[in-house]
Coordinates of C-alpha atoms in Angstrom, one line a residue:
X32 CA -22.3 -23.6 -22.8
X33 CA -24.5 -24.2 -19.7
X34 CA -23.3 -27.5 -19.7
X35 CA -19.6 -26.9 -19.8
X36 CA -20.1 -24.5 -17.3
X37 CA -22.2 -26.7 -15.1
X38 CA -19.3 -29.2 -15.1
X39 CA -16.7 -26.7 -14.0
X40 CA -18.0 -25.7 -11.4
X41 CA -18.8 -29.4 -9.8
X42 CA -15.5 -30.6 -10.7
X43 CA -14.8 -26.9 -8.9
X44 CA -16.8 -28.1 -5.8
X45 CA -15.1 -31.6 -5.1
X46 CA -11.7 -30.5 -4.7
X47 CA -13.0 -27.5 -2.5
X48 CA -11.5 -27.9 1.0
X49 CA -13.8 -25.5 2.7
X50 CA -17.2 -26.4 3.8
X51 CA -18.3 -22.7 3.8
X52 CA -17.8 -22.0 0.5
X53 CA -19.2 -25.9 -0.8
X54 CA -22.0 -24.9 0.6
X55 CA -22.1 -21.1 -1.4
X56 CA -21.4 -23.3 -4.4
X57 CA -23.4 -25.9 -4.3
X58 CA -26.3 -23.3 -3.7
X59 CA -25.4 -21.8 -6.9
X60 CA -25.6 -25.0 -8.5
X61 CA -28.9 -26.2 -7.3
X62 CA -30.1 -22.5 -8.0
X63 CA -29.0 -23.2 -12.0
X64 CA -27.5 -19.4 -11.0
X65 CA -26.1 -19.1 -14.3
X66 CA -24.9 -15.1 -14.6
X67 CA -23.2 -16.1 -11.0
X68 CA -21.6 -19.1 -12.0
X69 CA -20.2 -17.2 -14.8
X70 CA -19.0 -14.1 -13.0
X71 CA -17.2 -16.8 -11.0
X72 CA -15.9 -19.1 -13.9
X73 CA -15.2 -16.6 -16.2
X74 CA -11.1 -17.2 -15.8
X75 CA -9.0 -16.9 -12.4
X76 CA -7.5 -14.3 -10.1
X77 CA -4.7 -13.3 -12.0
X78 CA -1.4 -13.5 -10.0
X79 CA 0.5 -10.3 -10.7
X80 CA 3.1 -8.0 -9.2
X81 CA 0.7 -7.5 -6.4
X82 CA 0.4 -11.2 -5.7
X83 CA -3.6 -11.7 -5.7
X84 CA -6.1 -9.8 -4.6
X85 CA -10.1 -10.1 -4.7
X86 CA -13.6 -11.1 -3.2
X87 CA -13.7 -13.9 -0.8
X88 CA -16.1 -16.5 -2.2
X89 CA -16.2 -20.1 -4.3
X90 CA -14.5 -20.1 -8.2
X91 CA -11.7 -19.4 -9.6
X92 CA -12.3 -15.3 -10.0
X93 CA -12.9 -15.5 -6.0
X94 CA -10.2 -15.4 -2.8
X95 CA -10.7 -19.2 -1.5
X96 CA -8.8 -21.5 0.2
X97 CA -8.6 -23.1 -3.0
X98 CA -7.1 -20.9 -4.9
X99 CA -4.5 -20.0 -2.1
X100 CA -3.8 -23.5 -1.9
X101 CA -2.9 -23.6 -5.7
X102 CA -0.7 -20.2 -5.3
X103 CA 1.1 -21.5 -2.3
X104 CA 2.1 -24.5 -4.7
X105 CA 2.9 -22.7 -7.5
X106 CA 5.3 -20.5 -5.1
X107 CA 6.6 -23.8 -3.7
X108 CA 7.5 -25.0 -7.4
X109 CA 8.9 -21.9 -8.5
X110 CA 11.5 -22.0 -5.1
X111 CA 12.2 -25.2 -6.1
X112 CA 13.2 -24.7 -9.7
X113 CA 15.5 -21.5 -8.3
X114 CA 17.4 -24.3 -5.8
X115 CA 15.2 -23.0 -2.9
X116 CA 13.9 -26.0 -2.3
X117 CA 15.1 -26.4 1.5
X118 CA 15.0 -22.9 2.2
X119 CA 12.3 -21.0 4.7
X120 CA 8.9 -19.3 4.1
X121 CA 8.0 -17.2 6.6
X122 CA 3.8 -16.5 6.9
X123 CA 2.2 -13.2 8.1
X124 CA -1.6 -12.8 8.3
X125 CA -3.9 -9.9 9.3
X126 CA -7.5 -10.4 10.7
X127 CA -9.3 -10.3 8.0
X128 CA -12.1 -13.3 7.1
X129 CA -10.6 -16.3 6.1
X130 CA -6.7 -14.9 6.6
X131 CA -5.8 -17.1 9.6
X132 CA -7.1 -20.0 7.3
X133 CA -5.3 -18.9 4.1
X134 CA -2.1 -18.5 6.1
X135 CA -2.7 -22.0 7.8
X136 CA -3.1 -23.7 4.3
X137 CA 0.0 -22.0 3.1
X138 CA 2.4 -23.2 5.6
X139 CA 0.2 -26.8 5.0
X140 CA 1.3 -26.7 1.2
X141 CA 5.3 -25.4 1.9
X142 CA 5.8 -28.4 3.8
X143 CA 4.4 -30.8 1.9
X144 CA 6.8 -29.4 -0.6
X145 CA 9.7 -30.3 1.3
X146 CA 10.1 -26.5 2.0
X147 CA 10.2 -25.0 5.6
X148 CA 7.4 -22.6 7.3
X149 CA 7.3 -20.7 10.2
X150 CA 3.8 -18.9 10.9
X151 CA 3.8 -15.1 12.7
X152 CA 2.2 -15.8 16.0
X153 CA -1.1 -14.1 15.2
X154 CA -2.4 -11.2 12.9
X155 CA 0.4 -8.7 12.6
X156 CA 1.3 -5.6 10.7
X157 CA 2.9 -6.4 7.1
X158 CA 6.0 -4.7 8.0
X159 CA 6.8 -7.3 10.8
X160 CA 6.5 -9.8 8.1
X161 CA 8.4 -7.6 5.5
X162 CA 11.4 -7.4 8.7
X163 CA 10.9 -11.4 9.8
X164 CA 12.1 -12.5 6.0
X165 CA 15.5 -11.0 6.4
X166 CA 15.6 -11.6 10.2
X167 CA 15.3 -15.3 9.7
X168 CA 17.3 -15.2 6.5
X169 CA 13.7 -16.9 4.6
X170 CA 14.4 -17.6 0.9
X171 CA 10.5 -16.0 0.8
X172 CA 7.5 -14.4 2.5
X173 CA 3.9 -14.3 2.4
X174 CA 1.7 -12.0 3.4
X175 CA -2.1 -12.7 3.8
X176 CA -4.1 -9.4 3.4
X177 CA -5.9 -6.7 1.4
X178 CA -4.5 -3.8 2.8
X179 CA -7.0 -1.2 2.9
X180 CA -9.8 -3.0 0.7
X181 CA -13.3 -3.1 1.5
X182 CA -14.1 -5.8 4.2
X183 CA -14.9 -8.3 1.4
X184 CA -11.9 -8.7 0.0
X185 CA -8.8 -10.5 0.7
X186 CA -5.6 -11.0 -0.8
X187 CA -2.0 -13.2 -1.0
X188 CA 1.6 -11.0 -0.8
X189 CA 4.5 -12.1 -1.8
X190 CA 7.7 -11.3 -1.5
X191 CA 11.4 -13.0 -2.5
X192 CA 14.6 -13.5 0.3
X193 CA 15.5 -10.0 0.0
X194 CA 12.2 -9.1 1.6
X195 CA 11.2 -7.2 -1.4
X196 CA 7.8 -7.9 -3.1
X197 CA 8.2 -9.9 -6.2
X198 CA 8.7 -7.9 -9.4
X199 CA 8.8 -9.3 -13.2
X200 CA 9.5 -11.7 -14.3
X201 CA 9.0 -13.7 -10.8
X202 CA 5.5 -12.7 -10.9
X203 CA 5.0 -14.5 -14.4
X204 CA 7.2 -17.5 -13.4
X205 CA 5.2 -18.3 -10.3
X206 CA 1.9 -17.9 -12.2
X207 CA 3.3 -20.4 -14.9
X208 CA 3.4 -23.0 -11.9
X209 CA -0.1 -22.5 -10.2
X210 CA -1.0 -22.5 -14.2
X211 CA 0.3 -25.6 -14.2
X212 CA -1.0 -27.9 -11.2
X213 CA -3.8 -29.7 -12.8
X214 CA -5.7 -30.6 -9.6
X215 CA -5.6 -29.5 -5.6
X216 CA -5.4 -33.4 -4.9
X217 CA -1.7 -33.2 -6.5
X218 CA -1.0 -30.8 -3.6
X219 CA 0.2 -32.7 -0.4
X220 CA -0.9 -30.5 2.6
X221 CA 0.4 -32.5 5.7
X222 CA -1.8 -31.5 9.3
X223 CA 1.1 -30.3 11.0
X224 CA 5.1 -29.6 10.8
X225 CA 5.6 -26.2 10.4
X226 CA 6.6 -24.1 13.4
X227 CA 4.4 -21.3 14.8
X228 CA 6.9 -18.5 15.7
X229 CA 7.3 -17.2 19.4
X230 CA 7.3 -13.3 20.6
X231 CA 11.1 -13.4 19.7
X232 CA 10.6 -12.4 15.9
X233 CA 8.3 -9.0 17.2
X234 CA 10.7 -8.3 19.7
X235 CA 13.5 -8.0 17.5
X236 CA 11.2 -5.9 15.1
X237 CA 10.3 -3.6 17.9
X238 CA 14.0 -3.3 19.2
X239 CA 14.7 -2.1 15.7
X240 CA 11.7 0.6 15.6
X241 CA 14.3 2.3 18.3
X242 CA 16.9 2.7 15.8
X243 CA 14.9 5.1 13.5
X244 CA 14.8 8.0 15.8
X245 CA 17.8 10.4 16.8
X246 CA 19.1 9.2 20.5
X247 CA 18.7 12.6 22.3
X248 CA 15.8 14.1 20.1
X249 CA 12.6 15.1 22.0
X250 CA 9.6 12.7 22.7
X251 CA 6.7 15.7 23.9
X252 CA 4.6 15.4 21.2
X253 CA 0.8 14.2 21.8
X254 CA -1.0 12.2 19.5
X255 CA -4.6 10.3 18.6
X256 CA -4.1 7.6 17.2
X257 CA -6.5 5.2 15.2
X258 CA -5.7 1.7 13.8
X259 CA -8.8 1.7 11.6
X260 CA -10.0 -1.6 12.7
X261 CA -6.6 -3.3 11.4
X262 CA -3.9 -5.0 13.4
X263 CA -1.7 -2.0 14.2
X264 CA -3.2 -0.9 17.4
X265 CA -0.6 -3.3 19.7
X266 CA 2.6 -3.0 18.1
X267 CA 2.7 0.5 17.4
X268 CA 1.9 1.1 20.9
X269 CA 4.6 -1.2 22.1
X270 CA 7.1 0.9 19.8
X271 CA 5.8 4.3 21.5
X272 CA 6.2 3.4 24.7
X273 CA 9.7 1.9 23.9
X274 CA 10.5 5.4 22.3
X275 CA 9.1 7.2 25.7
X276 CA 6.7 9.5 23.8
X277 CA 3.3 10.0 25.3
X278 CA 0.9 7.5 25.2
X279 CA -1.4 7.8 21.9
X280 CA -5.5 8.5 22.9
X281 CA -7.1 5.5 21.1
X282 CA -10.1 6.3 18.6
X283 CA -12.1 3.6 20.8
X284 CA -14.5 2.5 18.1
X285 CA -11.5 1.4 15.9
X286 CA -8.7 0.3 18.2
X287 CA -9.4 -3.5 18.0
X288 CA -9.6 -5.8 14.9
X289 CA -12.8 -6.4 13.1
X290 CA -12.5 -7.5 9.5
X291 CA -16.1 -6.2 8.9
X292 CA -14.5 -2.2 9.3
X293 CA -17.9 -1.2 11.0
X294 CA -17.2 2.2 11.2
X295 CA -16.1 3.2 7.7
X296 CA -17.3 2.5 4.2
X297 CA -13.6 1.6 3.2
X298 CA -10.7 1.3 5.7
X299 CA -8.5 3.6 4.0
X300 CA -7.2 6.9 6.0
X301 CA -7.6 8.6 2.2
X302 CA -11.6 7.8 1.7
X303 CA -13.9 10.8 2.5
X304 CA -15.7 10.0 6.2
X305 CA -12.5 7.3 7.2
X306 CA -11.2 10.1 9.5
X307 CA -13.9 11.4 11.0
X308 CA -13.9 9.4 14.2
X309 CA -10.4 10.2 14.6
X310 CA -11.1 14.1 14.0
X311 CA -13.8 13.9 16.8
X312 CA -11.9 12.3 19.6
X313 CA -8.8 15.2 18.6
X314 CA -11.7 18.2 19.0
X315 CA -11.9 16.3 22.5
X316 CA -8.3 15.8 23.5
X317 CA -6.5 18.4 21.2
X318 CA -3.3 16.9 20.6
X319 CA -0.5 17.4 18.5
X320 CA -1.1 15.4 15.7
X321 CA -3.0 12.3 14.5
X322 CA -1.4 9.5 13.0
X323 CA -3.5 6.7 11.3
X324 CA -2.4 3.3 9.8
X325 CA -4.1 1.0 7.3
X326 CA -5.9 -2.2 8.4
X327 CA -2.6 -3.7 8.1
X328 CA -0.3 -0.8 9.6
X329 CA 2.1 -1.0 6.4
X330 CA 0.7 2.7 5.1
X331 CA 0.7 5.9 8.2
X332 CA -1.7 8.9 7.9
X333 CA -0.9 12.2 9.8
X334 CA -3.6 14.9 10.3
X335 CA -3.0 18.2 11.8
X336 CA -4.6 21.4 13.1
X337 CA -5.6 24.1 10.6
X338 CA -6.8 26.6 11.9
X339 CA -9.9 26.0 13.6
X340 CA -10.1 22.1 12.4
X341 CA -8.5 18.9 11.9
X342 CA -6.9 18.2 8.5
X343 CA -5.4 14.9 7.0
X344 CA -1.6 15.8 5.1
X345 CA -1.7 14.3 2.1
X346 CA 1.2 11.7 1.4
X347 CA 3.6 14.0 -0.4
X348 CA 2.8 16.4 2.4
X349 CA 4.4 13.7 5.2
X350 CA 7.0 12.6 2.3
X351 CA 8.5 15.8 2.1
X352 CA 8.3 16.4 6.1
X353 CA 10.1 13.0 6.7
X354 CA 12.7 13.7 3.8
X355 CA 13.5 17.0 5.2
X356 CA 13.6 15.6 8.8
X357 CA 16.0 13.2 7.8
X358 CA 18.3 15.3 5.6
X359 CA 17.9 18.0 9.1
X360 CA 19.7 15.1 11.1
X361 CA 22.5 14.1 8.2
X362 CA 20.9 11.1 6.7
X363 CA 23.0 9.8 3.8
X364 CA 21.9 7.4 1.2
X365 CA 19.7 7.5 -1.9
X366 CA 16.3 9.3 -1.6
X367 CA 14.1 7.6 -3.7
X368 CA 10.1 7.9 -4.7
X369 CA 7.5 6.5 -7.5
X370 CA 7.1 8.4 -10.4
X371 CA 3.3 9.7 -9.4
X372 CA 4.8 11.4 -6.1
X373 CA 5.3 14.8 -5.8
X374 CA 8.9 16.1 -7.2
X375 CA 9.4 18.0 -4.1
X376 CA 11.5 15.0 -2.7
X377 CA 14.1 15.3 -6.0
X378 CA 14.3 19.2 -4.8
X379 CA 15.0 18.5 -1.5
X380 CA 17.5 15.7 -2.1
X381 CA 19.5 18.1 -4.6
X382 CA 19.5 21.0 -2.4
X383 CA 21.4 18.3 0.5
X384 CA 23.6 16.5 -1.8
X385 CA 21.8 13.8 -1.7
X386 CA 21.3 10.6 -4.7
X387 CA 17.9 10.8 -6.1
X388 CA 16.0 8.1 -8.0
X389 CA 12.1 7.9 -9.2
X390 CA 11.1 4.0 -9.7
X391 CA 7.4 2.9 -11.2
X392 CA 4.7 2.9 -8.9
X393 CA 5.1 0.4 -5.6
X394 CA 7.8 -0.5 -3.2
X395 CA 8.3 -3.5 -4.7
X396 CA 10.4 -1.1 -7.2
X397 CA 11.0 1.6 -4.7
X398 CA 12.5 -1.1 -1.8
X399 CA 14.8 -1.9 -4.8
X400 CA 16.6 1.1 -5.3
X401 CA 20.4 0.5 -4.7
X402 CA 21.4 2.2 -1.4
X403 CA 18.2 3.4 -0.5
X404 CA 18.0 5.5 3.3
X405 CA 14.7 6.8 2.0
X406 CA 11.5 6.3 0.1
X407 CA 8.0 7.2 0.0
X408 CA 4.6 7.0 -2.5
X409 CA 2.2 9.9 -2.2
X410 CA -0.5 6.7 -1.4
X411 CA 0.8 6.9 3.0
X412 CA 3.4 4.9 2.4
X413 CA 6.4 5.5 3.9
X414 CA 10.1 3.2 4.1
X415 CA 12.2 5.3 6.9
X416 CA 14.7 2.4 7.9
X417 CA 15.4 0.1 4.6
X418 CA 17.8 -2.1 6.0
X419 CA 15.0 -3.6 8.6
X420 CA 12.1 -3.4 6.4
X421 CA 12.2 -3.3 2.7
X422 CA 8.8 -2.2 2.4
X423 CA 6.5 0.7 3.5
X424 CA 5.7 0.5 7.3
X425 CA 3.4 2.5 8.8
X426 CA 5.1 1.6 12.9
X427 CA 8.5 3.5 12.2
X428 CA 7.3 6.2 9.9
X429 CA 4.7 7.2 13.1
X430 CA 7.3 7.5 15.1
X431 CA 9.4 9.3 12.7
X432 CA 6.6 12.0 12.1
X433 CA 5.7 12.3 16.0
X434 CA 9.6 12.2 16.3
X435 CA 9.5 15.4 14.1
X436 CA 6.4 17.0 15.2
X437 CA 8.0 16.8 19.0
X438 CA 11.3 18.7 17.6
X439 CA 8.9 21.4 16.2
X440 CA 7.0 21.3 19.3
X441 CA 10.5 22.7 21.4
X442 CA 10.8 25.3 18.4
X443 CA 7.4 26.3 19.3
X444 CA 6.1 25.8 15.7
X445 CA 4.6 23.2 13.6
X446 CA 4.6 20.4 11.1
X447 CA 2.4 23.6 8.4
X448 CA 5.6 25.8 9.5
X449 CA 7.7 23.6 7.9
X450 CA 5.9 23.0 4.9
X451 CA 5.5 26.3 5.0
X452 CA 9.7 27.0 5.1
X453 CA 9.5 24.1 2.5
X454 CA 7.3 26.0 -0.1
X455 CA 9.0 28.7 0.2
X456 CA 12.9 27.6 -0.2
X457 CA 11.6 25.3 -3.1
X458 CA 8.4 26.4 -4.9
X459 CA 4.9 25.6 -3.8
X460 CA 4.3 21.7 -4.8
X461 CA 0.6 21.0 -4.7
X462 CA -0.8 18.0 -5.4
X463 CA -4.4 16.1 -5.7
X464 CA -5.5 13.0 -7.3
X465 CA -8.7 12.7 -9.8
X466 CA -9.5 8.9 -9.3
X467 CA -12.3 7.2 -10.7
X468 CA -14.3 4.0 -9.2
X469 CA -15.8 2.0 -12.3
X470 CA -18.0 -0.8 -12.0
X471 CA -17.0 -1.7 -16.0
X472 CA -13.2 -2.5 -16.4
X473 CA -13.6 -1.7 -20.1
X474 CA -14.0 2.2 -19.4
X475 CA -10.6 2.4 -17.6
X476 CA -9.3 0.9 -20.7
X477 CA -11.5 3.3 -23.2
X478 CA -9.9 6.6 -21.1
X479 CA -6.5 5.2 -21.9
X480 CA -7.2 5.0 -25.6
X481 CA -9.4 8.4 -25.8
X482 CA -6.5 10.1 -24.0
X483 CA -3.7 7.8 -26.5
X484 CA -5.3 8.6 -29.7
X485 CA -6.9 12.4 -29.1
X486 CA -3.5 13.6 -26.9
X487 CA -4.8 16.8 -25.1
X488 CA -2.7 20.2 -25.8
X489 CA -3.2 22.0 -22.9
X490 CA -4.6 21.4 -19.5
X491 CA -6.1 24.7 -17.3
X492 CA -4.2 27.0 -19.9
X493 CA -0.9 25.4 -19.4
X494 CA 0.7 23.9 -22.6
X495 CA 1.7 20.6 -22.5
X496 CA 5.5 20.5 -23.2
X497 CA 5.8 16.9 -23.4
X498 CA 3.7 13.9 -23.2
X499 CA 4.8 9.7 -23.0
X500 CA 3.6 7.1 -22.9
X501 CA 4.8 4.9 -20.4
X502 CA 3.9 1.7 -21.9
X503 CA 7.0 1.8 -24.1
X504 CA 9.4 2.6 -21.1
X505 CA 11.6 5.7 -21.0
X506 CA 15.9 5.8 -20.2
X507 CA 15.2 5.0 -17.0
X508 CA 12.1 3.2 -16.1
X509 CA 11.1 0.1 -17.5
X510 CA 7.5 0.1 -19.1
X511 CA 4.6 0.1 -17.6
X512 CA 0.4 0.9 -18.6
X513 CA 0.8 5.4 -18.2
X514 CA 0.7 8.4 -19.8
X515 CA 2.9 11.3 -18.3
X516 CA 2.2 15.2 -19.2
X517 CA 4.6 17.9 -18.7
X518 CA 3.6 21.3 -18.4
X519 CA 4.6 24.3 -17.8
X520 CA 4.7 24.4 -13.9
X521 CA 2.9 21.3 -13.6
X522 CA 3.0 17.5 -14.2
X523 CA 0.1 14.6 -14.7
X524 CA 0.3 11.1 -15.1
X525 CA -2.7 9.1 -15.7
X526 CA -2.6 5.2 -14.9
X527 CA -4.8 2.5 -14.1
X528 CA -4.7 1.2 -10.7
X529 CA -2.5 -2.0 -10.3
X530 CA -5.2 -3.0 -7.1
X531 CA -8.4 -1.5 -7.0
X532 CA -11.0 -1.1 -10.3
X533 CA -9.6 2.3 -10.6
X534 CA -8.4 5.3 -12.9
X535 CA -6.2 6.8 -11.1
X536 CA -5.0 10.9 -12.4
X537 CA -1.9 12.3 -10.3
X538 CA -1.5 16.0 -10.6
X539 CA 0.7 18.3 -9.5
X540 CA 1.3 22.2 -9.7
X541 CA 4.6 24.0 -8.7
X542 CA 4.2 27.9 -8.0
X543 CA 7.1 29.8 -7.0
X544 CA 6.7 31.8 -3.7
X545 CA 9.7 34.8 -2.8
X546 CA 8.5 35.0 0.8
X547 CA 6.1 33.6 3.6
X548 CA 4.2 36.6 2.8
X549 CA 3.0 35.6 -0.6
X550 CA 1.9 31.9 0.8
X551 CA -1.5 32.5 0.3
X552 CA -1.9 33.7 -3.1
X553 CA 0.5 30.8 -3.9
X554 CA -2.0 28.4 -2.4
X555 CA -4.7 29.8 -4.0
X556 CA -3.6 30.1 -7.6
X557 CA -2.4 26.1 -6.8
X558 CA -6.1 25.2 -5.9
X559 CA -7.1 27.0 -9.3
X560 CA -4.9 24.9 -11.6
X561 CA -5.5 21.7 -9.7
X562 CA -9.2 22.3 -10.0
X563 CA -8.7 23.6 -13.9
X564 CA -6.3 20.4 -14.8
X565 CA -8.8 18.1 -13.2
X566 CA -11.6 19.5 -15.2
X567 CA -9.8 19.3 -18.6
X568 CA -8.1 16.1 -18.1
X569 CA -11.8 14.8 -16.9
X570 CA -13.0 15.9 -20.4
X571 CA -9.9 14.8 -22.5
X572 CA -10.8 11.2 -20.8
X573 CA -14.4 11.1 -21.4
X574 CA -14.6 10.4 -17.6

């Protein structure tokens, strides 16, 4: 076993372009490092919906410049066998380690394959990629990043002409063709021929951000904004100053790009402590709002005053608020969300008229909906102008929630009065998340059967009325690894994460409220059930 293992990994080693991580191998070699060598010969990245995603190092379960290299082949086969073959990939890269090279390497490998690449100027937000496929009429797009992962990782987007990430059975098809290229010398990477693309592509991006706001509507409000150590920092304030709205207060220690994320344990507005900087500088500067984006600006966080201190909204909370910003200035078009957000946004859409649809988890399903004018996910991400970007972007739906704070502003209320006025015309929708970190893959997959062969009843005293599992689809969504409860006044749905070694337990509670009076109670009998549901569905998972 040794043995075999020994030989991988030197026949490993001398296709590897990368001196760095040669040298990590062949230190693991020398060392005879066997449970390290296995960890990292133990299979490959699988290539999936989410393209690939994982820790930068040397082998085939790591991100390296080899294994980009083979994906960016197997992507260049599959265009060819659709009669792509001519057609343009467009290259986006945040500033992450290694993601200028991966991107490089990529354009390398599409035009050794007879294809045509054209590389964003520098680290960008996704969504400028997301817009550049359909600007430039690409027959695909890559993306090189890992969102909001620890500063380790790194990871390979892709997404087809429609500039929609790849769904099944694309997915499977293009990992059939890295499957199949036998060695890395088989892939021709030429030193140059691809073009590097001028300011033009971002400028015509920015002059679309204009286009999501209302021409008249109000531009007072004040925010703080941080970019979290990602790439958002320049463009959205090139979009705000377009719009005319006050210039955002920077949260200093995380305006510029550093893909070690010095400041937080994991760049994601959502983690416990990732805010906190940003909280600080709006005790100093008391604005209206604080908007966030991801390291790479495709998902937008917005915190607001509560009383005395700074909260973050939780993603349905901004879904809703955009939704009923929208339907406020006539938006027409389908409304459309993933099954795991909050069904306040089907409420809202039936109360204006409005098509509604729910789609599986991810904007590659959501971007798809036919007609789409609007769609969110509870996890920040936000798409507020589909026919630009068919994707979640974190520029436009900042401006669309300043956009709608500033209206608020001239009303002399808030962003909590209208979810307030929300709560009350449609029910109290409160939500939370019970999401568990597991070293051990297997115990994500031993929930999933506990909970499929021992189905709870009841969960916080509430009967459950129905309960499916997802995996054998339903009439309208194809099938996918979930389980969905439906209560009485409330509604779970447990699911492994598609990115991140997660469990991942959406809840949601729905209390009626007559009047703004009875607010409070109606918040507080929410936080009971969440905190009951959470407990029992904990149990009923063995987690």
């Amino acid at each position: 076993m040794h043995d075999d293992l020994m030989a991988r990994a030197k026949a490993w080693l001398a296709e590897d372009p990368d001196a760095q991580t040669r040298d990590e191998l062949a230190g693991l070699i020398d060392a005879g490092d066997v449970p390290e060598l296995s960890a990292r010969f133990s299979g490959t990245l699988q290539f999936g919906t989410a393209g690939l995603r994982g820790e930068l190092g040397a082998g085939p379960m790591r991100m390296n410049r080899s294994v980009v290299i083979r994906a960016a082949a197997g992507l260049a086969a599959y265009l060819k066998k659709q009669g792509r073959g001519g057609g343009l990939v467009v290259v986006g890269y945040d500033a992450r380690h290694k993601s200028a090279d991966f991107a490089r390497d990529t354009a390398a490998v599409m035009t050794g394959a007879g294809l045509r690449a054209a590389v964003l100027p520098r680290p960008l937000p996704t969504p400028v990629l997301a817009f550049a496929i359909r600007h430039l009429g690409a027959v695909a797009g890559v993306e090189v990043t890992a969102s909001h992962n620890p500063p380790r990782d790194n990871g390979y987007k892709v997404y087809l002409g429609d500039g929609s990430q790849i769904v099944p059975p694309a997915d499977a098809e293009i990992a059939a063709e890295i499957d199949a290229i036998a060695s890395l010398h088989d892939v021709p990477r030429p030193e140059a021929g691809w073009e590097i693309l001028d300011e033009s592509v971002l400028e015509a991006y920015l002059a679309r951000t204009d286009a999501v706001l209302s021409p008249a509507s109000p531009r007072t409000a004040r925010t703080v904004y941080t970019a979290m150590h990602g790439v958002g920092k320049d463009v959205l304030l090139a979009a705000f100053a377009r719009a005319g709205f006050p210039e955002p207060v920077l949260v200093a220690e995380q305006a510029e790009p550093d893909p070690d994320f010095p400041t937080v344990a994991f760049p994601n507005p959502e983690e416990p402590g990732a805010m906190d900087l940003a909280f600080a500088r709006a005790r100093a500067t008391d604005p209206d709002l604080i908007i966030a984006n991801d390291p790479d600006a495709d998902r937008c966080a917005a915190a607001v005053k509560d009383g005395a201190d700074w909260r973050m909204l939780r993603g349905d909370e901004v879904g809703a608020l955009l939704a009923a910003h929208l339907v406020r200035r006539g938006a027409t078009g389908v409304f459309a969300e993933s099954i795991v957000s909050s069904s306040l946004l089907g409420r809202i859409a039936e109360k204006a008229g409005l098509p509604y649809e729910e789609t599986l988890t991810g904007f590659k399903w959501i971007a798809r909906v036919d007609g789409l004018r609007y769609g969110y996910e509870e996890a920040l991400g936000y798409c507020v102008d589909p026919e630009g970007v068919r994707d979640k972007d974190g520029i436009t739906a900042a401006l669309l929630i300043t956009e709608l704070a500033s209206q608020l502003k001239e009303e002399g209320r808030t962003l909590l009065d209208l979810l307030d006025d929300l709560a009350v015309e449609h029910g109290l929708h409160a939500t939370d998340q019970l999401s568990v970190r597991v070293q051990d893959l297997s115990l994500i997959a031993d929930a999933m059967r506990r909970l499929r062969e021992q189905p709870p009843t009841e969960l916080a005293g509430l009967a459950i009325t129905r309960a499916e599992d997802l995996t054998r689809g339903t009439d309208r969504l194809p099938p996918t690894d979930g389980l969905r409860y439906t209560l009485d006044g409330a509604r779970v749905i447990v699911r492994p994460s598609g990115t991140e070694p997660k469990l991942k337990c959406y809840l949601e509670v729905v209390v009626p409220v007559a009047a703004h009076a009875g607010l409070p109670a109606a918040h507080a009998r929410a936080g009971e059930l969440l905190a009951a549901i959470k407990r029992d569905l904990s149990a009923a998972a063995g987690i």
